[in-house]
């Protein structure tokens, strides 16, 4: 590759802008940054936004975000934030989070999920992502095994960021796309960190106590063996950002509910992004064994990824009042369920009419796993062609499971209901059925 120096404007000595060749870009970047993939979901969503801006009728079932018009955050959250801003809460917060926030989150985690790490075991970050990244950095050396279910949200990007060895554990329709204990057991000797997510993005399915207990047993047996040899243990990162959103009759299960012995090996991640529909407010946290707090605080502190003081103060006040939080969660569940029920009934009608459309019963979160097995009908071979047909012919914007690591032309797609009204869903399903019939 030829080396080119930036040209300099002779008069003022400033560098001038010019087109750069992509090999120049790679030359300057680290291998890690050069090899980083863009989020497929976000690029699909950008195309959809462009179509909507051009006046096309499209239902954006793509991003895992909430439109503030459809799903507002609690009013108290806004009032509390405004108060904090007007009382000039503008200086650095402590790296682990405001003490009152750590206190109220720890009480809430203990009473709601039985996860009792005390305030010293709660470390706050600006959303789930920084605490997720920090969790991996705490345990993973380049070359260590990072295991995750497939399909799943974004884990493969974190494998790349940490230089880990990718250990995908493929879920199937039979396992409701969740990783199983048998799948984990097959690779357990290579695993340093296992990340699990329930309710699962993209499928909206949740672990039962038996399923999760069986996975914990595999970890516990392996860690007992490793204790004898000095090999570092398997750590479990449990991402439960959708935990407050389960359908009626489904209970969110946490590893410590089924295997308290997992305490020392479990990092729990949560955030207000989904539970309070405040994706843009950027507050998440990890609940860790307090013995790990010091290194975590140092890492998070160096990342500088703490949320702004006003949102920390507002969330502290909100989580100190679990009763009003619970009524917010109940109301949110109803609005999610209204949308899911409509989608399910319209897709079931299409199936009954003979179209190759199906879905997996949702158990939690904001996603519906949907099968558009339209290969034969459209005479196409790939999910991508089906995705484009759904978008062009019906204004139905969905994400193929390849974006969640599940390779193969399976006909499986994720539908997200966070940014659509009930009326938009009805109109989209009308357009879809018309397109299918033509
Ligand atoms: C399972 C899961 N974990 C973590 C996140 C990231 O959440 P945050 O926006 O708080 O960083 C998401 C976002 O979609 C998610 O689906």
Short mmCIF file of C-alpha atoms and ligand atoms in Angstrom, two decimals:
data_model
loop_
_atom_site.label_atom_id
_atom_site.label_comp_id
_atom_site.label_asym_id
_atom_site.label_seq_id
_atom_site.Cartn_x
_atom_site.Cartn_y
_atom_site.Cartn_z
CA UNK A 1 0.00 0.00 0.00
CA UNK A 2 1.39 3.45 -0.86
CA UNK A 3 1.79 5.92 1.99
CA UNK A 4 0.24 9.34 1.32
CA UNK A 5 0.70 12.34 3.56
CA UNK A 6 -2.15 14.82 3.98
CA UNK A 7 -1.80 17.78 1.63
CA UNK A 8 -1.32 21.09 3.42
CA UNK A 9 -2.83 24.41 2.48
CA UNK A 10 0.27 26.56 1.87
CA UNK A 11 -1.36 29.80 3.02
CA UNK A 12 -2.71 28.87 6.42
CA UNK A 13 -0.94 25.63 7.10
CA UNK A 14 -4.22 23.76 7.75
CA UNK A 15 -4.80 20.32 6.28
CA UNK A 16 -7.27 20.30 3.38
CA UNK A 17 -10.06 17.79 2.94
CA UNK A 18 -9.90 15.32 0.10
CA UNK A 19 -11.30 11.99 -0.87
CA UNK A 20 -9.71 9.08 0.98
CA UNK A 21 -9.27 5.65 -0.44
CA UNK A 22 -10.61 2.87 1.73
CA UNK A 23 -7.21 1.18 1.98
CA UNK A 24 -5.93 4.44 3.49
CA UNK A 25 -8.61 4.18 6.13
CA UNK A 26 -7.63 0.64 7.00
CA UNK A 27 -3.98 1.64 7.15
CA UNK A 28 -4.76 4.10 9.94
CA UNK A 29 -7.16 1.93 11.92
CA UNK A 30 -6.50 -0.88 14.35
CA UNK A 31 -7.35 -4.32 12.98
CA UNK A 32 -10.19 -4.49 15.47
CA UNK A 33 -11.75 -1.21 14.31
CA UNK A 34 -11.18 -1.97 10.63
CA UNK A 35 -12.93 -5.32 10.98
CA UNK A 36 -15.91 -3.98 12.90
CA UNK A 37 -19.26 -4.69 11.29
CA UNK A 38 -22.05 -2.13 11.12
CA UNK A 39 -25.27 -3.18 12.80
CA UNK A 40 -27.44 -4.83 10.14
CA UNK A 41 -30.56 -3.85 12.03
CA UNK A 42 -29.63 -0.18 12.00
CA UNK A 43 -28.86 -0.18 8.29
CA UNK A 44 -32.24 -1.78 7.51
CA UNK A 45 -33.89 0.79 9.79
CA UNK A 46 -32.12 3.64 7.98
CA UNK A 47 -33.54 2.43 4.63
CA UNK A 48 -37.00 2.26 6.16
CA UNK A 49 -36.74 5.80 7.54
CA UNK A 50 -35.79 7.01 4.09
CA UNK A 51 -38.85 5.33 2.52
CA UNK A 52 -41.11 6.89 5.16
CA UNK A 53 -39.51 10.30 4.50
CA UNK A 54 -40.36 9.83 0.82
CA UNK A 55 -44.01 9.44 1.80
CA UNK A 56 -44.24 5.63 1.45
CA UNK A 57 -46.58 3.82 3.80
CA UNK A 58 -44.30 1.54 5.83
CA UNK A 59 -44.83 -0.05 9.25
CA UNK A 60 -41.42 0.12 10.99
CA UNK A 61 -41.36 -3.29 12.69
CA UNK A 62 -37.55 -3.13 12.58
CA UNK A 63 -35.81 -1.45 15.49
CA UNK A 64 -36.01 -2.44 19.15
CA UNK A 65 -36.86 1.13 20.02
CA UNK A 66 -40.02 2.84 21.28
CA UNK A 67 -41.70 5.77 19.64
CA UNK A 68 -42.36 8.33 22.40
CA UNK A 69 -45.84 8.96 20.91
CA UNK A 70 -46.83 5.31 21.36
CA UNK A 71 -44.88 4.47 24.50
CA UNK A 72 -44.14 7.42 26.78
CA UNK A 73 -41.82 7.15 29.79
CA UNK A 74 -43.42 7.65 33.25
CA UNK A 75 -44.42 11.29 33.82
CA UNK A 76 -42.60 11.30 37.16
CA UNK A 77 -39.37 10.49 35.39
CA UNK A 78 -39.62 13.67 33.36
CA UNK A 79 -40.64 15.79 36.38
CA UNK A 80 -37.79 14.40 38.49
CA UNK A 81 -35.26 15.02 35.74
CA UNK A 82 -36.41 18.60 35.25
CA UNK A 83 -36.10 19.21 38.98
CA UNK A 84 -32.57 17.79 38.99
CA UNK A 85 -31.61 19.97 36.05
CA UNK A 86 -33.04 23.11 37.62
CA UNK A 87 -31.21 22.41 40.87
CA UNK A 88 -28.04 22.39 38.73
CA UNK A 89 -27.00 18.77 39.13
CA UNK A 90 -24.24 19.25 36.60
CA UNK A 91 -21.03 17.92 38.11
CA UNK A 92 -19.47 14.45 37.86
CA UNK A 93 -21.48 11.72 39.54
CA UNK A 94 -19.51 9.02 41.41
CA UNK A 95 -18.17 6.41 38.95
CA UNK A 96 -20.41 3.63 40.29
CA UNK A 97 -23.54 5.81 40.33
CA UNK A 98 -25.28 8.06 42.87
CA UNK A 99 -25.53 6.30 46.26
CA UNK A 100 -29.33 6.82 46.39
CA UNK A 101 -29.68 5.21 42.95
CA UNK A 102 -27.57 2.19 43.90
CA UNK A 103 -29.61 1.88 47.07
CA UNK A 104 -33.03 1.98 45.39
CA UNK A 105 -31.99 -0.32 42.52
CA UNK A 106 -30.52 -2.85 44.95
CA UNK A 107 -33.73 -2.92 47.01
CA UNK A 108 -35.81 -3.29 43.85
CA UNK A 109 -33.64 -6.12 42.47
CA UNK A 110 -33.82 -7.93 45.81
CA UNK A 111 -37.57 -7.63 46.21
CA UNK A 112 -38.55 -8.23 42.60
CA UNK A 113 -36.05 -10.90 41.55
CA UNK A 114 -34.46 -12.13 44.79
CA UNK A 115 -31.10 -10.79 43.56
CA UNK A 116 -29.60 -9.34 46.71
CA UNK A 117 -26.20 -7.80 46.02
CA UNK A 118 -26.64 -4.73 48.25
CA UNK A 119 -25.99 -1.18 47.01
CA UNK A 120 -22.28 -1.98 46.73
CA UNK A 121 -23.07 -4.64 44.12
CA UNK A 122 -24.96 -2.23 41.82
CA UNK A 123 -22.85 -0.38 39.25
CA UNK A 124 -24.55 2.07 36.93
CA UNK A 125 -23.75 2.84 33.29
CA UNK A 126 -25.20 4.84 30.44
CA UNK A 127 -27.53 2.06 29.24
CA UNK A 128 -27.07 -1.70 29.14
CA UNK A 129 -24.36 -1.58 26.47
CA UNK A 130 -21.51 -0.07 28.55
CA UNK A 131 -22.15 -2.47 31.44
CA UNK A 132 -22.40 -5.32 28.93
CA UNK A 133 -19.07 -4.35 27.39
CA UNK A 134 -17.53 -3.92 30.85
CA UNK A 135 -18.77 -7.39 31.86
CA UNK A 136 -16.92 -8.96 28.96
CA UNK A 137 -13.75 -6.92 29.56
CA UNK A 138 -13.69 -8.02 33.19
CA UNK A 139 -13.25 -11.69 32.35
CA UNK A 140 -12.21 -12.15 28.73
CA UNK A 141 -8.63 -12.24 27.48
CA UNK A 142 -8.14 -12.33 23.72
CA UNK A 143 -8.60 -15.95 22.66
CA UNK A 144 -11.00 -16.86 25.49
CA UNK A 145 -14.33 -18.42 24.59
CA UNK A 146 -17.42 -16.20 24.62
CA UNK A 147 -20.54 -18.32 24.29
CA UNK A 148 -23.95 -16.99 23.35
CA UNK A 149 -27.20 -18.23 21.98
CA UNK A 150 -28.08 -17.85 18.33
CA UNK A 151 -30.26 -16.09 17.33
CA UNK A 152 -29.44 -13.27 19.71
CA UNK A 153 -28.94 -9.56 19.74
CA UNK A 154 -25.47 -8.17 19.01
CA UNK A 155 -23.28 -10.69 20.86
CA UNK A 156 -21.21 -11.37 17.77
CA UNK A 157 -20.11 -7.72 17.75
CA UNK A 158 -18.85 -8.04 21.33
CA UNK A 159 -16.95 -11.18 20.43
CA UNK A 160 -15.11 -9.08 17.87
CA UNK A 161 -14.56 -6.12 20.24
CA UNK A 162 -12.98 -8.32 22.91
CA UNK A 163 -10.92 -10.53 20.59
CA UNK A 164 -12.74 -13.55 22.00
CA UNK A 165 -13.32 -16.88 20.30
CA UNK A 166 -16.92 -17.11 19.17
CA UNK A 167 -18.92 -20.00 20.63
CA UNK A 168 -22.39 -19.87 19.11
CA UNK A 169 -24.99 -22.14 20.68
CA UNK A 170 -27.68 -22.56 18.12
CA UNK A 171 -31.31 -22.50 19.24
CA UNK A 172 -33.96 -24.33 17.27
CA UNK A 173 -37.69 -23.99 16.82
CA UNK A 174 -38.08 -26.85 19.33
CA UNK A 175 -36.12 -24.92 22.00
CA UNK A 176 -38.10 -21.76 21.17
CA UNK A 177 -34.76 -20.54 19.78
CA UNK A 178 -33.22 -20.47 23.27
CA UNK A 179 -29.84 -22.12 23.90
CA UNK A 180 -30.18 -25.41 25.78
CA UNK A 181 -28.18 -27.07 28.57
CA UNK A 182 -27.15 -29.80 26.09
CA UNK A 183 -25.82 -27.15 23.68
CA UNK A 184 -23.87 -25.43 26.48
CA UNK A 185 -22.54 -28.76 27.81
CA UNK A 186 -21.09 -29.63 24.39
CA UNK A 187 -18.77 -26.61 24.47
CA UNK A 188 -18.43 -26.00 28.22
CA UNK A 189 -14.71 -26.70 28.45
CA UNK A 190 -13.99 -23.88 25.99
CA UNK A 191 -16.26 -21.30 27.63
CA UNK A 192 -14.99 -18.43 29.78
CA UNK A 193 -18.13 -16.30 29.59
CA UNK A 194 -21.65 -17.39 28.70
CA UNK A 195 -24.17 -14.66 28.00
CA UNK A 196 -27.85 -15.48 28.23
CA UNK A 197 -30.78 -13.19 27.54
CA UNK A 198 -34.35 -13.72 28.70
CA UNK A 199 -36.88 -12.58 27.49
CA UNK A 200 -34.84 -13.08 24.36
CA UNK A 201 -34.26 -10.47 21.69
CA UNK A 202 -35.13 -11.33 18.85
CA UNK A 203 -37.57 -14.12 19.64
CA UNK A 204 -39.65 -12.94 22.61
CA UNK A 205 -39.18 -16.30 24.35
CA UNK A 206 -38.18 -16.88 28.00
CA UNK A 207 -36.33 -19.56 29.94
CA UNK A 208 -38.38 -21.77 32.21
CA UNK A 209 -36.98 -22.57 35.67
CA UNK A 210 -36.04 -26.08 34.48
CA UNK A 211 -34.29 -24.89 31.34
CA UNK A 212 -32.27 -22.24 33.17
CA UNK A 213 -31.55 -24.52 36.12
CA UNK A 214 -30.14 -27.17 33.78
CA UNK A 215 -27.78 -24.63 32.18
CA UNK A 216 -26.64 -23.44 35.64
CA UNK A 217 -25.93 -27.06 36.61
CA UNK A 218 -23.59 -27.44 33.64
CA UNK A 219 -21.72 -24.32 34.77
CA UNK A 220 -21.59 -25.34 38.42
CA UNK A 221 -20.22 -28.81 37.67
CA UNK A 222 -17.60 -27.36 35.32
CA UNK A 223 -16.56 -24.69 37.83
CA UNK A 224 -16.11 -27.30 40.54
CA UNK A 225 -13.72 -29.14 38.22
CA UNK A 226 -11.89 -25.91 37.40
CA UNK A 227 -11.52 -25.08 41.08
CA UNK A 228 -9.37 -28.23 41.41
CA UNK A 229 -7.15 -27.31 38.46
CA UNK A 230 -6.94 -23.54 38.89
CA UNK A 231 -8.45 -22.89 35.44
CA UNK A 232 -10.56 -19.72 35.48
CA UNK A 233 -14.29 -20.31 35.96
CA UNK A 234 -17.19 -19.93 33.57
CA UNK A 235 -18.93 -16.61 34.29
CA UNK A 236 -22.57 -16.09 33.42
CA UNK A 237 -23.72 -12.71 32.15
CA UNK A 238 -27.50 -12.60 32.43
CA UNK A 239 -29.07 -9.89 30.31
CA UNK A 240 -32.60 -9.27 31.51
CA UNK A 241 -33.40 -5.88 30.00
CA UNK A 242 -36.92 -7.08 29.07
CA UNK A 243 -37.57 -8.78 32.43
CA UNK A 244 -40.48 -6.58 33.46
CA UNK A 245 -42.32 -7.40 30.23
CA UNK A 246 -43.63 -10.94 30.33
CA UNK A 247 -47.01 -12.09 29.09
CA UNK A 248 -49.66 -13.11 31.56
CA UNK A 249 -48.83 -16.49 33.09
CA UNK A 250 -45.11 -16.33 32.28
CA UNK A 251 -42.74 -15.50 35.12
CA UNK A 252 -39.31 -14.04 34.55
CA UNK A 253 -36.74 -16.46 35.95
CA UNK A 254 -33.35 -15.35 37.24
CA UNK A 255 -30.47 -17.86 37.71
CA UNK A 256 -30.32 -17.14 41.46
CA UNK A 257 -34.00 -18.09 41.80
CA UNK A 258 -33.20 -21.60 40.65
CA UNK A 259 -29.54 -22.05 41.68
CA UNK A 260 -28.46 -19.69 44.51
CA UNK A 261 -24.98 -21.31 44.25
CA UNK A 262 -24.53 -19.28 41.05
CA UNK A 263 -24.11 -16.06 43.09
CA UNK A 264 -20.34 -15.73 42.67
CA UNK A 265 -20.47 -16.49 38.95
CA UNK A 266 -23.39 -14.30 37.87
CA UNK A 267 -23.45 -10.74 36.51
CA UNK A 268 -26.95 -9.42 35.91
CA UNK A 269 -27.62 -6.63 33.42
CA UNK A 270 -30.67 -4.42 33.36
CA UNK A 271 -31.65 -0.96 32.12
CA UNK A 272 -34.52 1.50 31.89
CA UNK A 273 -34.17 1.46 28.10
CA UNK A 274 -36.85 -1.18 27.61
CA UNK A 275 -38.60 -1.44 30.99
CA UNK A 276 -39.41 2.29 31.11
CA UNK A 277 -39.29 2.67 27.30
CA UNK A 278 -36.54 5.27 27.83
CA UNK A 279 -34.02 4.08 25.24
CA UNK A 280 -32.61 7.58 24.73
CA UNK A 281 -32.22 8.44 28.41
CA UNK A 282 -29.28 6.06 28.77
CA UNK A 283 -29.33 4.40 32.15
CA UNK A 284 -28.49 0.78 32.80
CA UNK A 285 -26.85 -1.16 35.59
CA UNK A 286 -25.12 -4.36 36.51
CA UNK A 287 -25.77 -6.34 39.69
CA UNK A 288 -22.57 -8.14 40.65
CA UNK A 289 -21.15 -10.03 43.59
CA UNK A 290 -19.88 -7.12 45.76
CA UNK A 291 -16.43 -8.75 45.87
CA UNK A 292 -16.02 -7.68 42.20
CA UNK A 293 -17.10 -4.07 42.75
CA UNK A 294 -13.67 -2.40 42.92
CA UNK A 295 -12.33 -3.58 39.53
CA UNK A 296 -15.72 -2.92 37.90
CA UNK A 297 -15.82 0.65 39.24
CA UNK A 298 -12.27 1.26 38.00
CA UNK A 299 -13.15 -0.05 34.54
CA UNK A 300 -16.44 1.86 34.26
CA UNK A 301 -14.70 4.96 35.63
CA UNK A 302 -12.01 4.82 32.94
CA UNK A 303 -14.69 4.26 30.28
CA UNK A 304 -16.46 7.34 31.66
CA UNK A 305 -19.76 5.77 30.75
CA UNK A 306 -21.83 6.99 33.69
CA UNK A 307 -25.27 8.45 33.02
CA UNK A 308 -25.89 12.16 33.60
CA UNK A 309 -26.78 13.13 37.18
CA UNK A 310 -30.37 14.28 36.39
CA UNK A 311 -31.39 10.89 34.97
CA UNK A 312 -29.68 9.09 37.86
CA UNK A 313 -31.53 11.18 40.39
CA UNK A 314 -34.85 10.74 38.60
CA UNK A 315 -34.49 6.96 38.38
CA UNK A 316 -33.42 6.76 42.05
CA UNK A 317 -36.69 8.41 43.09
CA UNK A 318 -38.78 6.26 40.77
CA UNK A 319 -37.33 2.91 41.86
CA UNK A 320 -37.81 3.88 45.50
CA UNK A 321 -41.58 3.73 44.77
CA UNK A 322 -42.18 0.19 43.49
CA UNK A 323 -45.98 0.50 43.60
CA UNK A 324 -46.21 3.28 41.05
CA UNK A 325 -43.54 1.53 38.97
CA UNK A 326 -45.63 -1.63 38.98
CA UNK A 327 -48.65 0.22 37.65
CA UNK A 328 -46.50 1.66 34.86
CA UNK A 329 -45.29 -1.88 34.00
CA UNK A 330 -48.86 -3.22 34.05
CA UNK A 331 -50.08 -0.50 31.70
CA UNK A 332 -47.12 -1.07 29.38
CA UNK A 333 -47.84 -4.82 29.33
CA UNK A 334 -51.36 -4.05 28.21
CA UNK A 335 -50.22 -1.86 25.34
CA UNK A 336 -47.70 -4.49 24.23
CA UNK A 337 -50.30 -7.23 24.47
CA UNK A 338 -52.86 -5.25 22.42
CA UNK A 339 -50.36 -5.06 19.57
CA UNK A 340 -49.18 -8.67 19.87
CA UNK A 341 -52.70 -10.06 19.96
CA UNK A 342 -53.64 -8.14 16.83
CA UNK A 343 -50.52 -9.31 14.99
CA UNK A 344 -51.02 -12.91 16.07
CA UNK A 345 -54.66 -13.02 15.07
CA UNK A 346 -54.02 -11.47 11.65
CA UNK A 347 -51.06 -13.80 10.95
CA UNK A 348 -53.13 -16.79 12.12
CA UNK A 349 -55.87 -15.78 9.63
CA UNK A 350 -53.30 -15.68 6.83
CA UNK A 351 -52.05 -19.11 7.85
CA UNK A 352 -55.62 -20.46 7.91
CA UNK A 353 -56.09 -19.07 4.38
CA UNK A 354 -53.20 -21.28 3.25
CA UNK A 355 -50.33 -18.81 3.16
CA UNK A 356 -47.01 -20.03 4.55
CA UNK A 357 -46.96 -17.60 7.44
CA UNK A 358 -46.42 -18.62 11.06
CA UNK A 359 -45.16 -17.34 14.42
CA UNK A 360 -43.73 -18.56 17.71
CA UNK A 361 -45.94 -17.81 20.72
CA UNK A 362 -44.39 -14.74 22.41
CA UNK A 363 -43.63 -14.96 26.14
CA UNK A 364 -42.04 -11.59 26.84
CA UNK A 365 -40.35 -8.49 25.44
CA UNK A 366 -41.55 -6.61 22.39
CA UNK A 367 -40.76 -9.09 19.62
CA UNK A 368 -42.65 -11.64 17.61
CA UNK A 369 -40.75 -14.40 15.84
CA UNK A 370 -42.50 -14.71 12.53
CA UNK A 371 -42.00 -17.10 9.65
CA UNK A 372 -42.62 -15.82 6.15
CA UNK A 373 -41.89 -19.02 4.27
CA UNK A 374 -42.61 -17.38 0.93
CA UNK A 375 -39.75 -18.94 -1.05
CA UNK A 376 -42.06 -21.05 -3.22
CA UNK A 377 -44.74 -18.40 -3.65
CA UNK A 378 -42.27 -15.72 -4.71
CA UNK A 379 -39.85 -18.06 -6.48
CA UNK A 380 -36.92 -16.72 -4.42
CA UNK A 381 -34.09 -18.33 -2.46
CA UNK A 382 -33.16 -15.92 0.31
CA UNK A 383 -34.57 -14.23 3.38
CA UNK A 384 -33.25 -10.97 1.99
CA UNK A 385 -35.45 -11.30 -1.12
CA UNK A 386 -38.45 -12.01 1.08
CA UNK A 387 -37.58 -9.03 3.29
CA UNK A 388 -37.45 -6.75 0.26
CA UNK A 389 -40.73 -8.12 -1.09
CA UNK A 390 -42.47 -7.54 2.25
CA UNK A 391 -41.17 -3.99 2.27
CA UNK A 392 -41.94 -3.12 -1.34
CA UNK A 393 -45.22 -4.98 -1.81
CA UNK A 394 -46.75 -4.52 1.64
CA UNK A 395 -44.83 -1.80 3.45
CA UNK A 396 -43.95 -4.32 6.16
CA UNK A 397 -40.40 -3.70 7.44
CA UNK A 398 -38.92 -6.66 9.32
CA UNK A 399 -35.45 -7.98 10.21
CA UNK A 400 -34.25 -11.39 8.99
CA UNK A 401 -32.73 -13.70 11.60
CA UNK A 402 -29.35 -13.48 9.88
CA UNK A 403 -29.02 -10.09 11.63
CA UNK A 404 -29.07 -12.09 14.89
CA UNK A 405 -26.43 -14.56 13.78
CA UNK A 406 -28.73 -17.34 12.51
CA UNK A 407 -27.35 -18.13 9.09
CA UNK A 408 -29.35 -20.03 6.50
CA UNK A 409 -32.40 -19.12 4.48
CA UNK A 410 -34.95 -20.11 7.08
CA UNK A 411 -37.79 -17.67 6.48
CA UNK A 412 -37.57 -16.46 10.11
CA UNK A 413 -37.89 -12.75 10.82
CA UNK A 414 -38.21 -10.48 13.86
CA UNK A 415 -41.18 -8.17 14.18
CA UNK A 416 -40.78 -5.42 16.81
CA UNK A 417 -43.84 -3.56 18.06
CA UNK A 418 -42.17 -0.64 19.88
CA UNK A 419 -42.60 1.96 17.18
CA UNK A 420 -46.05 1.15 15.78
CA UNK A 421 -49.61 2.04 16.76
CA UNK A 422 -52.46 -0.46 16.76
CA UNK A 423 -53.90 1.29 13.69
CA UNK A 424 -50.56 1.02 11.86
CA UNK A 425 -50.43 -2.71 12.58
CA UNK A 426 -53.97 -3.18 11.28
CA UNK A 427 -53.18 -1.23 8.09
CA UNK A 428 -49.90 -3.14 7.58
CA UNK A 429 -51.67 -6.51 7.96
CA UNK A 430 -54.34 -5.36 5.44
CA UNK A 431 -51.60 -4.46 2.96
CA UNK A 432 -49.86 -7.78 3.61
CA UNK A 433 -52.91 -9.94 3.04
CA UNK A 434 -53.72 -8.02 -0.17
CA UNK A 435 -50.14 -8.50 -1.42
CA UNK A 436 -50.24 -12.23 -0.58
CA UNK A 437 -53.51 -12.70 -2.46
CA UNK A 438 -52.27 -10.95 -5.60
C1 LIG B 1 -31.08 -7.97 24.89
C2 LIG B 1 -30.58 -6.57 24.87
N1 LIG B 1 -29.60 -6.22 25.71
C3 LIG B 1 -29.10 -4.98 25.74
C4 LIG B 1 -29.59 -4.00 24.90
C5 LIG B 1 -28.98 -2.63 24.94
O1 LIG B 1 -29.70 -1.77 25.72
P1 LIG B 1 -29.27 -0.25 25.91
O2 LIG B 1 -30.03 0.52 24.87
O3 LIG B 1 -29.70 0.08 27.29
O4 LIG B 1 -27.82 -0.12 25.72
C6 LIG B 1 -30.61 -4.32 23.99
C7 LIG B 1 -31.10 -3.31 23.06
O5 LIG B 1 -31.83 -3.56 22.13
C8 LIG B 1 -31.12 -5.63 23.99
O6 LIG B 1 -32.10 -5.99 23.17
#
